[in-house]
GROMACS .gro file of N, CA and C in nm:
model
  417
    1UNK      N    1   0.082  -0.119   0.000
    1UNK     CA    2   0.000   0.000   0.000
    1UNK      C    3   0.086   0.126   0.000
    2UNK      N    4   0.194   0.133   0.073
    2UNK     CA    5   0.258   0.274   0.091
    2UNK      C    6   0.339   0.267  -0.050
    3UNK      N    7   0.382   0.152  -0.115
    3UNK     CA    8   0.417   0.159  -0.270
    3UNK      C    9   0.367   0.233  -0.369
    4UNK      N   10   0.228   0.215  -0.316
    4UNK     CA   11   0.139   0.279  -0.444
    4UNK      C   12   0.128   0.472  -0.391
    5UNK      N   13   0.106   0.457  -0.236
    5UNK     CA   14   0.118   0.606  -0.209
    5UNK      C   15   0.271   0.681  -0.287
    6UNK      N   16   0.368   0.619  -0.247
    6UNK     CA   17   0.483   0.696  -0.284
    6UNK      C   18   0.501   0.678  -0.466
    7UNK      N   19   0.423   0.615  -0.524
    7UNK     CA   20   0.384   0.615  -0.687
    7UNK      C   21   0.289   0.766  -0.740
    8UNK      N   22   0.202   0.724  -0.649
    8UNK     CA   23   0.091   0.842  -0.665
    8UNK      C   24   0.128   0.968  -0.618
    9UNK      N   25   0.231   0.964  -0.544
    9UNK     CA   26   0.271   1.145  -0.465
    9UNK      C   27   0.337   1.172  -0.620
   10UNK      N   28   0.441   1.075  -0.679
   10UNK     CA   29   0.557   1.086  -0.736
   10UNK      C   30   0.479   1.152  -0.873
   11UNK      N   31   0.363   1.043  -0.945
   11UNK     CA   32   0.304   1.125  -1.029
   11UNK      C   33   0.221   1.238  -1.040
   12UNK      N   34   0.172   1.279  -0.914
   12UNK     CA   35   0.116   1.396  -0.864
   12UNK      C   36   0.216   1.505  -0.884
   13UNK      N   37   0.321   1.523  -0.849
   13UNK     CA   38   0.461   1.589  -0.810
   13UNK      C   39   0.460   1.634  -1.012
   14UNK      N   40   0.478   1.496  -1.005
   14UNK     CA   41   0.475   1.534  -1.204
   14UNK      C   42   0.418   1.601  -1.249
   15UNK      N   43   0.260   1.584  -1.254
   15UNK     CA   44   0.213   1.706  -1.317
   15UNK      C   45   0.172   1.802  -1.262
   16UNK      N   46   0.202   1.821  -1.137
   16UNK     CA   47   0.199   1.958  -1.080
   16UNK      C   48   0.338   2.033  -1.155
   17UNK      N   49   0.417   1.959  -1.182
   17UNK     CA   50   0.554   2.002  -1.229
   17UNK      C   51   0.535   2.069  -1.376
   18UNK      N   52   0.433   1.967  -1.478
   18UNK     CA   53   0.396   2.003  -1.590
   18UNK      C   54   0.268   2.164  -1.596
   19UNK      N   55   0.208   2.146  -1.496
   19UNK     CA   56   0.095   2.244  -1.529
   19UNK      C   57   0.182   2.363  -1.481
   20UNK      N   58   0.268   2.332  -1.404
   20UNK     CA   59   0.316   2.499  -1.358
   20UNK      C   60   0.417   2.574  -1.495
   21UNK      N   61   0.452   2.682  -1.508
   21UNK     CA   62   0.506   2.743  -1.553
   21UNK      C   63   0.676   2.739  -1.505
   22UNK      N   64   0.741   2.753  -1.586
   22UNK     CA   65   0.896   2.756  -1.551
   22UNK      C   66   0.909   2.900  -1.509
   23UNK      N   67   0.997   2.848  -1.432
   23UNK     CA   68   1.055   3.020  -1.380
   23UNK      C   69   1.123   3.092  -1.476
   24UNK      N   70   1.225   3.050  -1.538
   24UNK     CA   71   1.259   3.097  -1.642
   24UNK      C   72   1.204   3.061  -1.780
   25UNK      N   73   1.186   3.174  -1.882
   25UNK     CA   74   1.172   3.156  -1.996
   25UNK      C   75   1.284   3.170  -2.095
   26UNK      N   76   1.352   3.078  -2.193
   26UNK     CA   77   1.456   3.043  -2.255
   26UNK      C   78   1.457   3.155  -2.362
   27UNK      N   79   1.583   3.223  -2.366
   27UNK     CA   80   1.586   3.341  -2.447
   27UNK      C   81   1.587   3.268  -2.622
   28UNK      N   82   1.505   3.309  -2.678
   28UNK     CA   83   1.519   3.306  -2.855
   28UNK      C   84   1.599   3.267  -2.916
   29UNK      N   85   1.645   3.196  -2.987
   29UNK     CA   86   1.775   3.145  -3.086
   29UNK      C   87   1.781   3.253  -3.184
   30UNK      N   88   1.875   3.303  -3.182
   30UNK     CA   89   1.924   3.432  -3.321
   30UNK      C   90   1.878   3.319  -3.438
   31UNK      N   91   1.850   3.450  -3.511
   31UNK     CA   92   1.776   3.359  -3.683
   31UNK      C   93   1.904   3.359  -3.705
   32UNK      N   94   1.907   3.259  -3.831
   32UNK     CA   95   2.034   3.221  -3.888
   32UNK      C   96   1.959   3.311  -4.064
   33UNK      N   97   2.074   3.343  -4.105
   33UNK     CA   98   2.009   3.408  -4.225
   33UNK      C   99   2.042   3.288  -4.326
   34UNK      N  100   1.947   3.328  -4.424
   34UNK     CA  101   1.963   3.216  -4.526
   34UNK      C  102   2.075   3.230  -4.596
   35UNK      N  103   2.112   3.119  -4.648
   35UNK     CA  104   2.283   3.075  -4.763
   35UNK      C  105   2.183   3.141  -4.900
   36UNK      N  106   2.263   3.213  -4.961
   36UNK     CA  107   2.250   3.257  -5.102
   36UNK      C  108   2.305   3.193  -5.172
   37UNK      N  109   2.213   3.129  -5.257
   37UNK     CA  110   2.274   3.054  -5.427
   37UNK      C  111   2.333   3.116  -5.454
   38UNK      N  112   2.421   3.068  -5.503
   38UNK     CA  113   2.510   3.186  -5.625
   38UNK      C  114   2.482   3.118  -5.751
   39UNK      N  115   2.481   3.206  -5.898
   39UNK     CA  116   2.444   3.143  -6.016
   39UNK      C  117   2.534   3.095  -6.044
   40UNK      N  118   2.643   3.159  -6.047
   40UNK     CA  119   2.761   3.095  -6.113
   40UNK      C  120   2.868   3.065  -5.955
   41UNK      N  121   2.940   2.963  -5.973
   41UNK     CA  122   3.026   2.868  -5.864
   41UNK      C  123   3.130   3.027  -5.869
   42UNK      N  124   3.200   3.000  -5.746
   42UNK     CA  125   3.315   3.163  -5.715
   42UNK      C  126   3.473   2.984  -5.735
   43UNK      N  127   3.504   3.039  -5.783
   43UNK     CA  128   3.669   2.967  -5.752
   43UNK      C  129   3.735   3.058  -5.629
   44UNK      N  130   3.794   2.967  -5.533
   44UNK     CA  131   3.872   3.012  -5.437
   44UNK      C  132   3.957   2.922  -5.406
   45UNK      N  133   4.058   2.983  -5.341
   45UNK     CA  134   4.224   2.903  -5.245
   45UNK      C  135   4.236   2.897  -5.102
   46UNK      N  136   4.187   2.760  -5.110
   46UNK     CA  137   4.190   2.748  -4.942
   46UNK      C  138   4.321   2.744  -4.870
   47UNK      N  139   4.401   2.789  -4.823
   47UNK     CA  140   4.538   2.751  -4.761
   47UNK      C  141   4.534   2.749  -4.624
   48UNK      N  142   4.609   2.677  -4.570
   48UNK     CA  143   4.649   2.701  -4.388
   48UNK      C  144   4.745   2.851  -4.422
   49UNK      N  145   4.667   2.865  -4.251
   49UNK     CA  146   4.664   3.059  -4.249
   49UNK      C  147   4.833   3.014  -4.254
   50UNK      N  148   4.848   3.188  -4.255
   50UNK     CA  149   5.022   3.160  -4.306
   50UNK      C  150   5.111   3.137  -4.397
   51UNK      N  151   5.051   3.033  -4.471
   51UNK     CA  152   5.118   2.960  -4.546
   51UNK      C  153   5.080   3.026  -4.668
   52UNK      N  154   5.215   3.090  -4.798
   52UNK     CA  155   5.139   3.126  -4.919
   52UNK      C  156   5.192   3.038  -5.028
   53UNK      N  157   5.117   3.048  -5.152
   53UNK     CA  158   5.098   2.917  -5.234
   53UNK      C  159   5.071   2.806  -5.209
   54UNK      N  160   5.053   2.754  -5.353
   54UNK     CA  161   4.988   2.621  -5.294
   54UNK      C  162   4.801   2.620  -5.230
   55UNK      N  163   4.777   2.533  -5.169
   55UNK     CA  164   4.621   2.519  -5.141
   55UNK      C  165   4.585   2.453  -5.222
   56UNK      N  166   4.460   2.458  -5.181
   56UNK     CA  167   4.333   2.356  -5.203
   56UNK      C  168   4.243   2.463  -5.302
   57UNK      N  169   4.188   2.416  -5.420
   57UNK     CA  170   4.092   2.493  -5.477
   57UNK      C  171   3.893   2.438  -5.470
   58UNK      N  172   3.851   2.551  -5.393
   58UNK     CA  173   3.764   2.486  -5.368
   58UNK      C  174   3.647   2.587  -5.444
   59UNK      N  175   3.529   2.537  -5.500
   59UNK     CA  176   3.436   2.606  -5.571
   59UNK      C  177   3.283   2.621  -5.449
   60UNK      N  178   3.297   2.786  -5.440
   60UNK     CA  179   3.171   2.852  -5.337
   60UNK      C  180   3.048   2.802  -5.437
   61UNK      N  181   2.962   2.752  -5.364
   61UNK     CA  182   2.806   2.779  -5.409
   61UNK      C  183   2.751   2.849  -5.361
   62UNK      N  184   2.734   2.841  -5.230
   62UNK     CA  185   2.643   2.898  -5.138
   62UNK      C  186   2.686   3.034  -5.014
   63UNK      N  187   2.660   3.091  -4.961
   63UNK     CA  188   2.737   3.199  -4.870
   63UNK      C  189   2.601   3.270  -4.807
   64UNK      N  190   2.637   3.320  -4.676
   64UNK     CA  191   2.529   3.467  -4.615
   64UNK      C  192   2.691   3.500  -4.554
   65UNK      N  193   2.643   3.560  -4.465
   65UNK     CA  194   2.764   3.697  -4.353
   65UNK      C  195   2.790   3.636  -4.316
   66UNK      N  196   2.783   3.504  -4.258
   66UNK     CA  197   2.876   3.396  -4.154
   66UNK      C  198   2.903   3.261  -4.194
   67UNK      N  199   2.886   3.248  -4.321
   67UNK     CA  200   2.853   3.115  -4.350
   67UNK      C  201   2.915   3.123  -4.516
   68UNK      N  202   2.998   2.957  -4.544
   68UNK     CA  203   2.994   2.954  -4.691
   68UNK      C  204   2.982   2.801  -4.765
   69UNK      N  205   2.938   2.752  -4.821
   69UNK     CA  206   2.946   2.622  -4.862
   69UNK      C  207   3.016   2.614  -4.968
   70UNK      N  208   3.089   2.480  -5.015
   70UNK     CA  209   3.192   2.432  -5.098
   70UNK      C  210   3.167   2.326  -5.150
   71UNK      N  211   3.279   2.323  -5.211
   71UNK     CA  212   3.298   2.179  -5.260
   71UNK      C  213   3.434   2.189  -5.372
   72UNK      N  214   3.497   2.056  -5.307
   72UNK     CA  215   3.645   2.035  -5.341
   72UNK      C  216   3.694   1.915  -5.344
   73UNK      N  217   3.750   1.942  -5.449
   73UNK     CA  218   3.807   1.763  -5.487
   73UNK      C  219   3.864   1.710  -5.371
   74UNK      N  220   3.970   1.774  -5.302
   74UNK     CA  221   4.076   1.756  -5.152
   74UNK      C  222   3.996   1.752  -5.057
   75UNK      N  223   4.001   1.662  -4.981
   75UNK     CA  224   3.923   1.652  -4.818
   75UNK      C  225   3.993   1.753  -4.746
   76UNK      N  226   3.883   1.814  -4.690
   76UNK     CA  227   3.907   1.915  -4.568
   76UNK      C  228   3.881   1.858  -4.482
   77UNK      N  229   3.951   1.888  -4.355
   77UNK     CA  230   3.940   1.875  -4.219
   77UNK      C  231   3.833   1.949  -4.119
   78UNK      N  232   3.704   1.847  -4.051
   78UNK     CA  233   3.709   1.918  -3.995
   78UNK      C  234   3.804   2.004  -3.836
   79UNK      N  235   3.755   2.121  -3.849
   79UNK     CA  236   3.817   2.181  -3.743
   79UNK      C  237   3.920   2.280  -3.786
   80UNK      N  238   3.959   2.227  -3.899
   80UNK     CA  239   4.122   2.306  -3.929
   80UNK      C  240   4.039   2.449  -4.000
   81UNK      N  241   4.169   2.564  -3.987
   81UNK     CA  242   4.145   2.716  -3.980
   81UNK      C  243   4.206   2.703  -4.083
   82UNK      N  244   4.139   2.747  -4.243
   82UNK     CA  245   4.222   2.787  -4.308
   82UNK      C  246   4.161   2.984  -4.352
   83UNK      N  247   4.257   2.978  -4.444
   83UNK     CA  248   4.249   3.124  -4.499
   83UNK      C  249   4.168   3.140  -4.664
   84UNK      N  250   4.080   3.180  -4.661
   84UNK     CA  251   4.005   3.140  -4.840
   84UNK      C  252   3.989   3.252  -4.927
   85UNK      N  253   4.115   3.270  -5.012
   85UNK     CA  254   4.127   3.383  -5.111
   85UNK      C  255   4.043   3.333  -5.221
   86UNK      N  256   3.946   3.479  -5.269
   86UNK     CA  257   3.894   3.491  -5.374
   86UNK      C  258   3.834   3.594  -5.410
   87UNK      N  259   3.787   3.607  -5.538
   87UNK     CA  260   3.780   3.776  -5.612
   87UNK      C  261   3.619   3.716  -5.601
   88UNK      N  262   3.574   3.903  -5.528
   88UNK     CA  263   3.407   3.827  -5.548
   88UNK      C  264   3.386   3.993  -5.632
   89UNK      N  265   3.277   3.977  -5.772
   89UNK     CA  266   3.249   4.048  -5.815
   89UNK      C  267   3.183   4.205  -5.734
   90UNK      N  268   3.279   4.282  -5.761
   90UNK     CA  269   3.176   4.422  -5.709
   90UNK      C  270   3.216   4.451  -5.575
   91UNK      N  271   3.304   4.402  -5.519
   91UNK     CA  272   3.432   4.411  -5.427
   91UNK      C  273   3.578   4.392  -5.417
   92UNK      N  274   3.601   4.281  -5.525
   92UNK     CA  275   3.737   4.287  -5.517
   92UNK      C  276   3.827   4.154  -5.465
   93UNK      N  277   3.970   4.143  -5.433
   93UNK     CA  278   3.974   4.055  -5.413
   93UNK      C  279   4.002   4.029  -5.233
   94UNK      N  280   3.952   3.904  -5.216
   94UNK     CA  281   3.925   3.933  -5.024
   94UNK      C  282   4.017   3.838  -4.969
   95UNK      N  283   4.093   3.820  -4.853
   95UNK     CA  284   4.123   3.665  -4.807
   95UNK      C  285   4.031   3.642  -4.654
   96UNK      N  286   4.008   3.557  -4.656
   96UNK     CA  287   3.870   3.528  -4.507
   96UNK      C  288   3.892   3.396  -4.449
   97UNK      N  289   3.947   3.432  -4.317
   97UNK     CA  290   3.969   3.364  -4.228
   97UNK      C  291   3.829   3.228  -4.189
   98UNK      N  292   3.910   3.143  -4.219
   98UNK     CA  293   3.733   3.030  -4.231
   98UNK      C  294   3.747   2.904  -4.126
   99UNK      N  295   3.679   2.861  -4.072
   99UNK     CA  296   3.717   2.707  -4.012
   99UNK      C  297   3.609   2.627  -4.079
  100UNK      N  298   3.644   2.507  -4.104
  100UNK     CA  299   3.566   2.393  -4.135
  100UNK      C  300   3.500   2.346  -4.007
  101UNK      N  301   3.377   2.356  -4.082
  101UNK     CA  302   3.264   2.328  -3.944
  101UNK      C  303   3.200   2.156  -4.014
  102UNK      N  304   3.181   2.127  -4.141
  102UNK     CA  305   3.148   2.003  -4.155
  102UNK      C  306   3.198   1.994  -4.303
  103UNK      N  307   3.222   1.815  -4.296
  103UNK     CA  308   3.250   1.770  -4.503
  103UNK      C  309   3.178   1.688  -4.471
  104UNK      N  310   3.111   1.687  -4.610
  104UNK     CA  311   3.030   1.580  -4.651
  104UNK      C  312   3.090   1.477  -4.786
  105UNK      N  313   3.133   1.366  -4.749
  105UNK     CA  314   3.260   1.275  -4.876
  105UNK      C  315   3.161   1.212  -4.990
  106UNK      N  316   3.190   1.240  -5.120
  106UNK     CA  317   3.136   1.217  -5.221
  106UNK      C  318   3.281   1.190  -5.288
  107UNK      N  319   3.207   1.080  -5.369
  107UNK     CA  320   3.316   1.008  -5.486
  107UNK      C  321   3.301   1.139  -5.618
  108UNK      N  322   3.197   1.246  -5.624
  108UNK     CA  323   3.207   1.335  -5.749
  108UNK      C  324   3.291   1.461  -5.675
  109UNK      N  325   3.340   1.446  -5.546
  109UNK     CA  326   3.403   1.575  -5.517
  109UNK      C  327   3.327   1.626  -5.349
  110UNK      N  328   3.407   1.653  -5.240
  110UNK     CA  329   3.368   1.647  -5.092
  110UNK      C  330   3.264   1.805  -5.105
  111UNK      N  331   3.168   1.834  -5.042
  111UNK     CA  332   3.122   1.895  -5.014
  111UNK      C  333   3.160   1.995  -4.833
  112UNK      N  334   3.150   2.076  -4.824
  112UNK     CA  335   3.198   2.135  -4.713
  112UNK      C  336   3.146   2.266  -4.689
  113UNK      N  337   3.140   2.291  -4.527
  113UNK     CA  338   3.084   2.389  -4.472
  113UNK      C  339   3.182   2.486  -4.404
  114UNK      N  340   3.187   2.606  -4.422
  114UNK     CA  341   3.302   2.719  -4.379
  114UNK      C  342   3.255   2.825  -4.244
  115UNK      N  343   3.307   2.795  -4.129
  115UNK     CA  344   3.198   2.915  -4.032
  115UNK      C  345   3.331   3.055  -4.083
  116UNK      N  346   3.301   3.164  -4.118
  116UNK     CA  347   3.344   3.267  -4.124
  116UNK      C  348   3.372   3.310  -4.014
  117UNK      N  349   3.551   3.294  -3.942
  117UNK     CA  350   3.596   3.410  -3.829
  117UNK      C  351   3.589   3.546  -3.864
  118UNK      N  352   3.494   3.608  -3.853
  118UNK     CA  353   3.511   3.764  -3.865
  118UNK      C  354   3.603   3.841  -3.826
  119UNK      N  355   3.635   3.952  -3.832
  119UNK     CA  356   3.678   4.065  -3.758
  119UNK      C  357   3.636   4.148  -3.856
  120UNK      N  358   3.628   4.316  -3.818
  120UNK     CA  359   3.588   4.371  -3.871
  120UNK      C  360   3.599   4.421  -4.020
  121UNK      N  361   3.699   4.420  -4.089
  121UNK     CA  362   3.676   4.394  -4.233
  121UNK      C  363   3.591   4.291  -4.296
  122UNK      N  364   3.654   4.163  -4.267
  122UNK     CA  365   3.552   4.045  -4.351
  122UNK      C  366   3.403   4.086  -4.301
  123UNK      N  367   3.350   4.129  -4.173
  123UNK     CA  368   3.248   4.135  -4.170
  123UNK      C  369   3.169   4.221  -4.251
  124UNK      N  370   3.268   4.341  -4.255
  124UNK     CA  371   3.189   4.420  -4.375
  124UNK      C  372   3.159   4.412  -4.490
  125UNK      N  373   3.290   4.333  -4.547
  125UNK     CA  374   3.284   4.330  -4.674
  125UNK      C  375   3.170   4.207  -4.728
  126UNK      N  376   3.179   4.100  -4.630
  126UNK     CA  377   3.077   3.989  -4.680
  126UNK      C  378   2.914   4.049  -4.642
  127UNK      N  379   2.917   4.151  -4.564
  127UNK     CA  380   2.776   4.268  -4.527
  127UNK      C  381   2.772   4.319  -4.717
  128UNK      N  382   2.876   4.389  -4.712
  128UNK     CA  383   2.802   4.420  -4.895
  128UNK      C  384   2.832   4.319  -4.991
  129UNK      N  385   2.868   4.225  -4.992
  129UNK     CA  386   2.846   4.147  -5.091
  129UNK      C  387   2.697   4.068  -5.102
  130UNK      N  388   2.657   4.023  -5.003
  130UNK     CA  389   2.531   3.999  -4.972
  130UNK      C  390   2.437   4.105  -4.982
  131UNK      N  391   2.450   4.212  -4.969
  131UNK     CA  392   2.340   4.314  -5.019
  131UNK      C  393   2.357   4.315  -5.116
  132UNK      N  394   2.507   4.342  -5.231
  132UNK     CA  395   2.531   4.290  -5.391
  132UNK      C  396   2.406   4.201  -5.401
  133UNK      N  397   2.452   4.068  -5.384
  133UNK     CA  398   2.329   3.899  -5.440
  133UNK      C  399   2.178   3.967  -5.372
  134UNK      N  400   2.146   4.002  -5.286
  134UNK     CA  401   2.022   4.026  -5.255
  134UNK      C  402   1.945   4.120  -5.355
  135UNK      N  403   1.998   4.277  -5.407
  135UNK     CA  404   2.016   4.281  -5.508
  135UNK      C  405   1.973   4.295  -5.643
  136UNK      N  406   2.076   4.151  -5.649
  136UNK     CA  407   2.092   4.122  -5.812
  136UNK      C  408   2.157   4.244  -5.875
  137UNK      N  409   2.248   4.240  -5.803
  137UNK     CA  410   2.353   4.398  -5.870
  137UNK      C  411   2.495   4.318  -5.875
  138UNK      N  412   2.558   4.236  -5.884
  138UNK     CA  413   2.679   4.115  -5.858
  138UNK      C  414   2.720   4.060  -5.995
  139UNK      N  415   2.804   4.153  -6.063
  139UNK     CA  416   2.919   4.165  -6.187
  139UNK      C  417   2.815   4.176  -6.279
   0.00000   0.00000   0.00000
């Protein structure tokens, strides 16, 4: 008998737990802005920072202000920081500090995800290039 009492407090306890309100309410997740197609692929040179010549050539599809997607014959690492030179129409030519956040391995060529380290140049400049593609003002 006292089994079933200490069952019944326990599920009582529960949904008194459910009907009440949390004390705290969980602050909002920042929107993530959407990746912009690009029509035509950007060619770029991925290198470890530091290091000049040489690299990895990897073709942009996709990009917003913090974000860029790829794809490259050479497996990237994740985790590793590289540096990704390339001429983007209607700005010029940029180099942007990138880390590999994910690859995806394909036998037609690895797919890959770039989180953009900002500081205040790259941030700006990938701020107007994206107003460029938004747009439709981009070479």
């Amino acid at each position: 008998m006292t089994a079933r009492l200490g069952v019944l407090q326990k599920f009582q306890a529960w949904m008194m737990a459910l009907a009440g309100r949390p004390a705290e309410t969980p602050e909002p997740l920042p929107q993530e802005q959407p990746l912009h197609k690009l029509s035509r692929m950007m060619v770029a040179i991925a290198s470890s920072n530091g290091r000049r010549g040489g690299g990895t050539q990897v073709m942009v599809d996709a990009l917003n202000e913090d974000q860029i997607t790829c794809k490259s014959r050479e497996l990237l690492k994740e985790g590793e920081t590289l540096e990704l030179a390339m001429l983007m129409q209607g700005i010029g030519h940029v180099r942007i500090p990138v880390t590999v956040e994910w690859v995806l391995l394909s036998s037609f060529g690895h797919s890959a995800g770039l989180r953009i380290d900002h500081n205040d140049q790259t941030r700006e400049l990938m701020a107007s290039f994206v107003s460029l593609l938004n747009n439709n003002s981009r070479g």
